[in-house]
XYZ file of C-alpha atoms in Angstrom:
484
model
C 6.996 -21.730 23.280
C 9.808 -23.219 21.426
C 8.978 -21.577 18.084
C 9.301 -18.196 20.024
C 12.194 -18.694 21.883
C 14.665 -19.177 19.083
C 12.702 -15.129 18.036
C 15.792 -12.452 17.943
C 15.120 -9.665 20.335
C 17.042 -6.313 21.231
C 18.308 -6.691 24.518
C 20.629 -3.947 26.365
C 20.608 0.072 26.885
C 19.064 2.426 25.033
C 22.250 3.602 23.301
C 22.643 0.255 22.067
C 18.961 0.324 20.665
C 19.670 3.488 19.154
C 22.680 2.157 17.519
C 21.034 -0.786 16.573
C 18.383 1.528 14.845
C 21.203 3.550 12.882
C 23.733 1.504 11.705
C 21.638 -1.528 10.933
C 23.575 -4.117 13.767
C 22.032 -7.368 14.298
C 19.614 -7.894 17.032
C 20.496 -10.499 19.743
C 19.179 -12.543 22.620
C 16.155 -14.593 22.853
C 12.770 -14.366 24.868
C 10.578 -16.776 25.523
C 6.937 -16.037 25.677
C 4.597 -17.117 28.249
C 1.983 -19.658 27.426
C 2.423 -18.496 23.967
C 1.296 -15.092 24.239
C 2.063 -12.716 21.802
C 2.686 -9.275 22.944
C 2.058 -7.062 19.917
C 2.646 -2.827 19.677
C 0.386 -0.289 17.412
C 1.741 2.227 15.666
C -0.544 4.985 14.652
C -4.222 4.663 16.296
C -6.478 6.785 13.523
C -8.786 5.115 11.083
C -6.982 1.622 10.165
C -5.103 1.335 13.476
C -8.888 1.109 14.676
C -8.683 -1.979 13.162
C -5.760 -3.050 14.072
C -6.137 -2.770 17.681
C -9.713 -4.832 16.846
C -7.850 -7.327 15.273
C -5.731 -8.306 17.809
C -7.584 -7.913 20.945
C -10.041 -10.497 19.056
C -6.966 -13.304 18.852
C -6.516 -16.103 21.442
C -3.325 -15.041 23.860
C -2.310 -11.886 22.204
C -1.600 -8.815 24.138
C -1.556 -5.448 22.931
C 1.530 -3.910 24.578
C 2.065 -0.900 23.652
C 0.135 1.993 21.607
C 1.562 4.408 20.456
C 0.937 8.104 18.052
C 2.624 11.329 18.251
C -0.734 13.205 18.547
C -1.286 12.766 22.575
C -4.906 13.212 22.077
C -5.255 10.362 19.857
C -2.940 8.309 22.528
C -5.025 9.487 25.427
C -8.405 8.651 23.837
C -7.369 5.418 22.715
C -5.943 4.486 26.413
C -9.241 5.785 27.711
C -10.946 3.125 25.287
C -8.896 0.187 26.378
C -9.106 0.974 29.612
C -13.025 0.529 29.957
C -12.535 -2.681 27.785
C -10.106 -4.342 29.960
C -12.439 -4.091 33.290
C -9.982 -2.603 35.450
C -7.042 -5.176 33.786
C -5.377 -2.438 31.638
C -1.335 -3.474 30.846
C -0.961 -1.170 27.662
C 1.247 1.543 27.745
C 1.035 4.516 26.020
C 3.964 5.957 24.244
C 4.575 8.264 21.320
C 7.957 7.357 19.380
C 8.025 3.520 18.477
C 11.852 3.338 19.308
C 11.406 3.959 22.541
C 8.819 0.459 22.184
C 11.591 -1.116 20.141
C 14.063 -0.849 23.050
C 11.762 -3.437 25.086
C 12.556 -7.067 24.545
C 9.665 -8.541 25.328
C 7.536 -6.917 22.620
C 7.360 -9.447 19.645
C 6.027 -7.662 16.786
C 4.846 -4.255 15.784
C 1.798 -3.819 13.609
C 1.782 -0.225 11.450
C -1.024 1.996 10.821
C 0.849 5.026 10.328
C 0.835 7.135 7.203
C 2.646 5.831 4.389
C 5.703 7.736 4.455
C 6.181 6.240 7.837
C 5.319 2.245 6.488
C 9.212 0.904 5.281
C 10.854 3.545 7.948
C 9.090 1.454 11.205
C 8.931 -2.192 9.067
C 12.904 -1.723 8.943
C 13.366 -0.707 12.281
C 11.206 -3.038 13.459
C 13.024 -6.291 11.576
C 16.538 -4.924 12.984
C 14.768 -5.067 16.198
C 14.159 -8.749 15.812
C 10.767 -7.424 15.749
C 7.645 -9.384 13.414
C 5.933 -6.804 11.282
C 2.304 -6.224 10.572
C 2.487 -3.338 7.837
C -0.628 -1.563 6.900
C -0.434 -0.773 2.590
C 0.879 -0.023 0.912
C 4.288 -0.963 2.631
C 6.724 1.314 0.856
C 5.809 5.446 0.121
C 8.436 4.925 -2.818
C 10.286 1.674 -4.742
C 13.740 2.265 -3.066
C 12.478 1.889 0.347
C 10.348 -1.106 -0.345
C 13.739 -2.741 -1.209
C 15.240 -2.293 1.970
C 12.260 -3.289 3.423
C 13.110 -6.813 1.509
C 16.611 -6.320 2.392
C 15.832 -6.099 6.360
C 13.711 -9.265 6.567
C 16.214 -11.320 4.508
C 19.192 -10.288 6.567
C 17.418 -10.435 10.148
C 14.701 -13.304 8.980
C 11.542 -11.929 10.761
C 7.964 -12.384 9.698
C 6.704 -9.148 7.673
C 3.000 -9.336 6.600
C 1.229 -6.594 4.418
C -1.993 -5.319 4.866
C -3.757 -6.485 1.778
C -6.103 -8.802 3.620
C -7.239 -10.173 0.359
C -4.020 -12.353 0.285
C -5.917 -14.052 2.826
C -8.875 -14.952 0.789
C -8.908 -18.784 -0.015
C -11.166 -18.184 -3.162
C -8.955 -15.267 -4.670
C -6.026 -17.633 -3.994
C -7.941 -20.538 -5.889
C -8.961 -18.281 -8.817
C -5.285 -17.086 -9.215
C -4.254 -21.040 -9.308
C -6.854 -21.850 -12.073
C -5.897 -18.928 -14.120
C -2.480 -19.650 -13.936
C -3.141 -23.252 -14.500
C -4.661 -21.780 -17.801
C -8.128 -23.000 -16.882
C -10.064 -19.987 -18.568
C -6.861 -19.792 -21.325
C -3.723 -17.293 -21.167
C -3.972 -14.367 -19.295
C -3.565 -11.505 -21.013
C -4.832 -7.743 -19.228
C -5.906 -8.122 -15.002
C -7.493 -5.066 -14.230
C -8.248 -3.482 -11.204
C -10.694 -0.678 -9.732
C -10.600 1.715 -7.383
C -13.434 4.047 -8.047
C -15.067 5.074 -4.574
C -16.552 8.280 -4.020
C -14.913 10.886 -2.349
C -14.568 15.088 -1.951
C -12.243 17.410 -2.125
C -10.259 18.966 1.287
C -10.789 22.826 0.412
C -7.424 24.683 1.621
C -6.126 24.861 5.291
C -3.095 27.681 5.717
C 0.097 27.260 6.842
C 0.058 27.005 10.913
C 1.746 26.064 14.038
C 0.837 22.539 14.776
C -1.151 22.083 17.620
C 0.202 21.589 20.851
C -0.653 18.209 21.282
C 0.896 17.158 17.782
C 4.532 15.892 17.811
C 5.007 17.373 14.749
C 9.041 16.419 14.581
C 7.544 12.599 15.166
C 4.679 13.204 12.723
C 6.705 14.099 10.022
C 9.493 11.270 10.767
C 11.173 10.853 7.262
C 9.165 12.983 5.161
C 10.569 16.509 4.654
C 7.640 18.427 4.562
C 8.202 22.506 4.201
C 4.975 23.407 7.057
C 2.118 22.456 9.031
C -1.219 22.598 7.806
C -4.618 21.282 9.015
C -4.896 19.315 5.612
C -2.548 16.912 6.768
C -3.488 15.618 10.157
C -5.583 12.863 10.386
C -6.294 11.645 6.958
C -5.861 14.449 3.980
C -1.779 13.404 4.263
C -2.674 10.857 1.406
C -3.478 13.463 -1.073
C -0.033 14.803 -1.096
C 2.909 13.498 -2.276
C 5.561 13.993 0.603
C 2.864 11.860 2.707
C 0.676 9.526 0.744
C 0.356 7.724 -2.762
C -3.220 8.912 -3.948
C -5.727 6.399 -4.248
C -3.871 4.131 -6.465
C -1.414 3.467 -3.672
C -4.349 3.635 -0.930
C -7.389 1.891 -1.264
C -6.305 0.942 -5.072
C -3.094 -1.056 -3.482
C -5.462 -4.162 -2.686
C -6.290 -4.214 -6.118
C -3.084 -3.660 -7.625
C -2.100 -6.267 -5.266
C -4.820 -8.809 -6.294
C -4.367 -7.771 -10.229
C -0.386 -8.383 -10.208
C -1.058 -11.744 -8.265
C -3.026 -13.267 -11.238
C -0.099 -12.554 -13.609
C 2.512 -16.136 -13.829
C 4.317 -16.268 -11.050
C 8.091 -15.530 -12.391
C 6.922 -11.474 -13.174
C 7.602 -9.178 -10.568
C 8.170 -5.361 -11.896
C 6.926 -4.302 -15.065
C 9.233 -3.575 -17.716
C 7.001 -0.332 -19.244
C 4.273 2.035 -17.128
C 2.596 4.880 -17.846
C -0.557 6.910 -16.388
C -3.268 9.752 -17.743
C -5.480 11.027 -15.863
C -6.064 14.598 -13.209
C -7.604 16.381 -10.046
C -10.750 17.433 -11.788
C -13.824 19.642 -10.274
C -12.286 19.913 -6.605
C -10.473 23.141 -7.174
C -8.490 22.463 -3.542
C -4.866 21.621 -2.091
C -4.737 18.141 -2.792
C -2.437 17.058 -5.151
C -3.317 13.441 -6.205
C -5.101 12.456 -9.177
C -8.812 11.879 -8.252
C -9.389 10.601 -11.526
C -6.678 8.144 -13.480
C -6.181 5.199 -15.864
C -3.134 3.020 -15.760
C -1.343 0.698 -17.321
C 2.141 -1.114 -16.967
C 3.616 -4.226 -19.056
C 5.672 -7.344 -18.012
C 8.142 -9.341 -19.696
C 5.841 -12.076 -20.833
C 3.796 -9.397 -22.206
C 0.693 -9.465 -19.776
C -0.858 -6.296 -18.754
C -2.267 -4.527 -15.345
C -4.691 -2.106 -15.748
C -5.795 0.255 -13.533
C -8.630 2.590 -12.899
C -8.824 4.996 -10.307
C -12.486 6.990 -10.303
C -13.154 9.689 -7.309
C -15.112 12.177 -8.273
C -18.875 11.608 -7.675
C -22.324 12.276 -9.206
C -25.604 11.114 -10.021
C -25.733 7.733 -10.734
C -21.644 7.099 -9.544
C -20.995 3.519 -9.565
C -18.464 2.240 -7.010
C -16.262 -0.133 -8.209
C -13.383 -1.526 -5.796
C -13.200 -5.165 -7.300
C -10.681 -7.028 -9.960
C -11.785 -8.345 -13.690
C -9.293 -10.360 -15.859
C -9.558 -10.599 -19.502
C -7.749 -13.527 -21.455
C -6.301 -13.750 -24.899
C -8.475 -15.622 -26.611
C -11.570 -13.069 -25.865
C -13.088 -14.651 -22.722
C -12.998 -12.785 -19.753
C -13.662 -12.607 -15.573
C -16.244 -9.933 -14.502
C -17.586 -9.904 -10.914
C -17.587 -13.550 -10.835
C -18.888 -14.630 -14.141
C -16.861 -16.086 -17.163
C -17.622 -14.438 -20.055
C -16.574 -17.064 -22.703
C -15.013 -15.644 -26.262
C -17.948 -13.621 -28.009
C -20.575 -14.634 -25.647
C -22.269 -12.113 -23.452
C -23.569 -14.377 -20.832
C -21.775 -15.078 -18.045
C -21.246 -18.265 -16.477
C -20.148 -18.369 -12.540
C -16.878 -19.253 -12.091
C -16.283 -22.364 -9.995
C -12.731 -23.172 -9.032
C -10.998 -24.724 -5.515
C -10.157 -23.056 -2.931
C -6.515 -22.161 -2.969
C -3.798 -22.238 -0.722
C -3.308 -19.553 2.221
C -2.541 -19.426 6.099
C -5.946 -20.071 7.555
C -7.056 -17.333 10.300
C -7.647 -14.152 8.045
C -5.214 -11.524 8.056
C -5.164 -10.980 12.283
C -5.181 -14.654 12.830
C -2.750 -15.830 9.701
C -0.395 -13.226 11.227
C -0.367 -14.542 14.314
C 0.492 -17.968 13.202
C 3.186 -17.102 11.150
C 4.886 -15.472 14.422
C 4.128 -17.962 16.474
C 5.571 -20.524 13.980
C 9.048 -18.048 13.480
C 7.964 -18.991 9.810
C 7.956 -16.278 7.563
C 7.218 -18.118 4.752
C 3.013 -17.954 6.621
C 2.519 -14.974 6.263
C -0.777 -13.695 3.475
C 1.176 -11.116 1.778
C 4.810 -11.505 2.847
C 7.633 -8.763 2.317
C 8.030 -9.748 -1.746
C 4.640 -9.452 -3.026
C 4.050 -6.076 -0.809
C 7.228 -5.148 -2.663
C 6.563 -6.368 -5.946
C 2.797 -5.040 -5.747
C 3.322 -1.749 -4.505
C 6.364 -0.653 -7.180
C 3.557 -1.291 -9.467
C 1.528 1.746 -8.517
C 4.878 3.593 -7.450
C 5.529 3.169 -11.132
C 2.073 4.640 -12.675
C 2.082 7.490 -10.151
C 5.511 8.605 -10.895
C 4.373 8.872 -14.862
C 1.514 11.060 -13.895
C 3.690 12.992 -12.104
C 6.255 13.694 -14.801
C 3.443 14.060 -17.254
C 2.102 17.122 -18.767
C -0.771 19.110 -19.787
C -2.887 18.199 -22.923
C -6.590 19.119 -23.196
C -9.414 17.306 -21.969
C -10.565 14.724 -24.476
C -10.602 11.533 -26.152
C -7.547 12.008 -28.043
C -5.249 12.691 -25.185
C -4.166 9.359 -23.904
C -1.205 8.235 -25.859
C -1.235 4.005 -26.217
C 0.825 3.786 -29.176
C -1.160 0.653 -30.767
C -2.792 -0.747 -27.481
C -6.080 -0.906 -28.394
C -7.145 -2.804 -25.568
C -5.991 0.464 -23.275
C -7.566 3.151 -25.795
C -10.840 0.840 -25.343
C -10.853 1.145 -21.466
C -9.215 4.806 -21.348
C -12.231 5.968 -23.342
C -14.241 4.285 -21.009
C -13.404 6.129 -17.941
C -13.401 9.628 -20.414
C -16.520 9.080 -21.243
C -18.184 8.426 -17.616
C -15.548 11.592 -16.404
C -17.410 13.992 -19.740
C -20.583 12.629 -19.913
C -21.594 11.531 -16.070
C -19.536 13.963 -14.235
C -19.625 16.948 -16.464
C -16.109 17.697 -17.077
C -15.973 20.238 -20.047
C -14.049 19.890 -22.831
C -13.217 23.854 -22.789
C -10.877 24.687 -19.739
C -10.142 21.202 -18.496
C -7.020 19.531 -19.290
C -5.874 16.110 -19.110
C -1.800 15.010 -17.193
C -0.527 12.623 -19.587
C 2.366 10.726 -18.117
C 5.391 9.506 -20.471
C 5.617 5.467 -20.936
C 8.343 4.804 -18.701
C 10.961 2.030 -19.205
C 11.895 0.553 -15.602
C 14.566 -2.570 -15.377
C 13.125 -5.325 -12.706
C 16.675 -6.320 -12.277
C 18.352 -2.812 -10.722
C 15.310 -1.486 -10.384
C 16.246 1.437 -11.890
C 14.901 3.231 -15.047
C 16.263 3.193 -18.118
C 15.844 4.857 -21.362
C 13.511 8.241 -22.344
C 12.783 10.058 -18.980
C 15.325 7.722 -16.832
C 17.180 10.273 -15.229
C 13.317 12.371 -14.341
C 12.237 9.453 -13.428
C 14.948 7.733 -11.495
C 14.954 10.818 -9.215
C 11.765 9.835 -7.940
C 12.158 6.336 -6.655
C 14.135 7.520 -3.653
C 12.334 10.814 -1.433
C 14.520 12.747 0.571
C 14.645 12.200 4.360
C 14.800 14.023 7.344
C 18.086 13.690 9.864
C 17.661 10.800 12.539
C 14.812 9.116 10.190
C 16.787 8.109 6.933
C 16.324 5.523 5.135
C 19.605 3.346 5.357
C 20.696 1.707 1.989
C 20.150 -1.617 1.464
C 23.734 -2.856 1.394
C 24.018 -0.910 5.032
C 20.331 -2.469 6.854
């Protein structure tokens, strides 16, 4: 296939992989695929990379080459699956480190299911490969990361596709065009949700990882002090070495769809700041269960965020977008609200432009095309949409203690964020019972963050700019951007 063929792929020893890996040297050779086939490796095969390997068994000519996890249960169970449903015609191989699958030139593209702190590590590797990139969100575990993520597809030109398969929703897309377009008038606050109901993880002691855990491989770039149970399968994202919290989990498709409604020339806010806390649990995790965000841009528009865990009677799960406009009217679950009127009108609009095929098949296209430009999500608005929620979690995290009530959120002369913070207080006092006496709110400082460096600047830059980088473990650094 001629849009294949002129693909970058490593070719040579495994030394010269492992350089290639370290020192950021360009990949070389070419490959041509057969009959357009598109051989395709998974990369952590719990929970999403489920759905991964779904997703790409149910695509015309694509091959799943390689699976691989450092748990050698988890590999063994999944080969056990694929085996029975390839009838005998099993050519996946198992493997547990993904450079290892890197090394082979005939794999095309990798597709990431790992846990976050793993996401920019294997999307970088992967792109010096000459490797396409399917990257599960949110596709950075902090900003700096994210921009050598950027940094890797730019220099080595490879498709790089995040996981927010809304991207690949025609009517989102069209909605985002009208507003923009000023169809329902300027945009001023899009807000998103992620309020699903969830439990807390108790406490799990220190431990020797199980035998059939490659812990060294589990932990890759994330320095992490010991084992626990907590962290292995899914608890990792309510810690910070490992995941993001909610906001940076589930919430990314919504902080993704919310910053994608803003005019097109914002990317990072210019101002961010979180309240909110890990209320009734009483366990290890260390992620806010329960927060409100906010974060400005340069033109002055808003995202607002909501992140709601903790359930009870009469919980209402909300994991959807609403967009509120400056002259009163506003988008809720697909009704216009016009200025001062409270009945809602469904919103109409055309379809908008994306890469037909959903998220599998849009993917798919775009690598078969060598076109990055294809891809539902590409490497800039993964970037652009997960500093976003880097941003409000690293506020929370520098914030401190004030008691639980309406008073303690701290929006200067916002009133559109006291409205909506008092909204969630008031479902977190009144529906799930949090008492006033005892409880205590984490009130994060309004950071000021420059889209230009990237850096923050101001009150609480130097707190602040010490966590847009995490530390790394040696042989699994992140390089620096100048250096991928």
């Amino acid at each position: 296939m001629a849009a294949v063929s002129r693909r970058h792929f490593l070719q040579g020893t495994s030394a010269a992989a492992a350089s290639l890996l370290l020192t950021g040297t360009r990949a070389s050779g070419k490959v041509d695929g057969a009959n357009d086939r598109v051989r395709i490796a998974v990369a952590g095969l719990n929970g999403r990379g489920k759905a991964h390997l779904g997703g790409w068994l149910g695509q015309e000519n694509v091959e799943v080459a390689y699976v691989v996890d450092p748990d050698q249960r988890v590999l063994d169970g999944t080969m056990k699956s694929l085996a029975a449903r390839a009838d005998g015609k099993l050519t996946t191989k198992p493997e547990s480190d993904i450079r290892r699958v890197l090394e082979d030139p005939t794999v095309d593209a990798i597709s990431i299911a790992a846990p976050n702190h793993w996401h920019s590590l294997m999307t970088i590797w992967g792109a010096q490969a000459g490797k396409h990139v399917y990257v599960e969100k949110p596709m950075s575990h902090d900003v700096v990361e994210g921009r050598v993520a950027v940094e890797a597809q730019k220099k080595y030109g490879v498709v790089i596709q995040h996981g927010t398969q809304r991207r690949s929703d025609a009517k989102i897309a069209g909605l985002h065009e009208a507003i923009k377009a000023g169809k329902f008038g300027r945009l001023k606050i899009s807000y998103g949700y992620c309020c699903k109901p969830r439990g807390g993880i108790g406490f799990k002691n220190p431990s020797t990882p199980p035998e059939n855990l490659d812990w060294t491989l589990w932990k890759g770039p994330a320095q992490i002090d010991q084992y626990h149970g907590n962290y292995v399968h899914y608890n990792w994202h309510w810690f910070w070495e490992t995941g993001n919290g909610d906001l940076n989990n589930q919430g990314t498709h919504q902080l993704d769809v919310a910053r994608w409604a803003l005019d097109d020339d914002q990317t990072h806010p210019v101002r961010a700041m979180a309240i909110g806390g890990r209320f009734q649990w009483d366990d290890q995790g260390e992620t806010p269960n329960t927060m409100f965000g906010m974060a400005e841009y340069p033109n002055g528009q808003y995202v607002f965020f909501n992140v709601r865990n903790v359930n009870y009677d009469k919980y209402e799960r909300q994991v959807e977008n609403e967009y509120y406009f400056e002259d009163g009217g506003k988008i809720i679950r697909g009704l216009y609200y016009p200025p001062g009127s409270e009945k809602g009108e469904k919103v109409s609009v055309e379809r908008g432009d994306v890469t037909p095929g959903g998220n599998w098949g849009s993917f798919i296209a775009a690598v078969r095309a060598n076109d990055p430009s294809m891809a539902n999500g590409d490497v800039y608005d993964a970037h652009y949409g997960c500093v976003l929620g880097h941003l409000m979690n690293n506020s929370y995290r520098l914030g401190e203690q004030v008691p639980f009530n309406a008073k303690a959120g701290r929006f200067g002369d916002n009133a559109d964020a006291r409205e909506h913070f008092l909204k969630l207080h008031e479902i977190m006092a009144d529906g799930v019972g949090v008492p006033e006496d005892g409880a205590q709110y984490t009130v994060g400082p309004t950071l000021t963050f420059d889209p230009e460096t990237e850096r923050h600047v101001g009150e609480h830059a130097s707190e602040a700019n010490a966590l847009l980088k995490d530390p790394n473990n040696a042989g699994f650094q992140i390089p620096d951007a100048a250096d991928v």
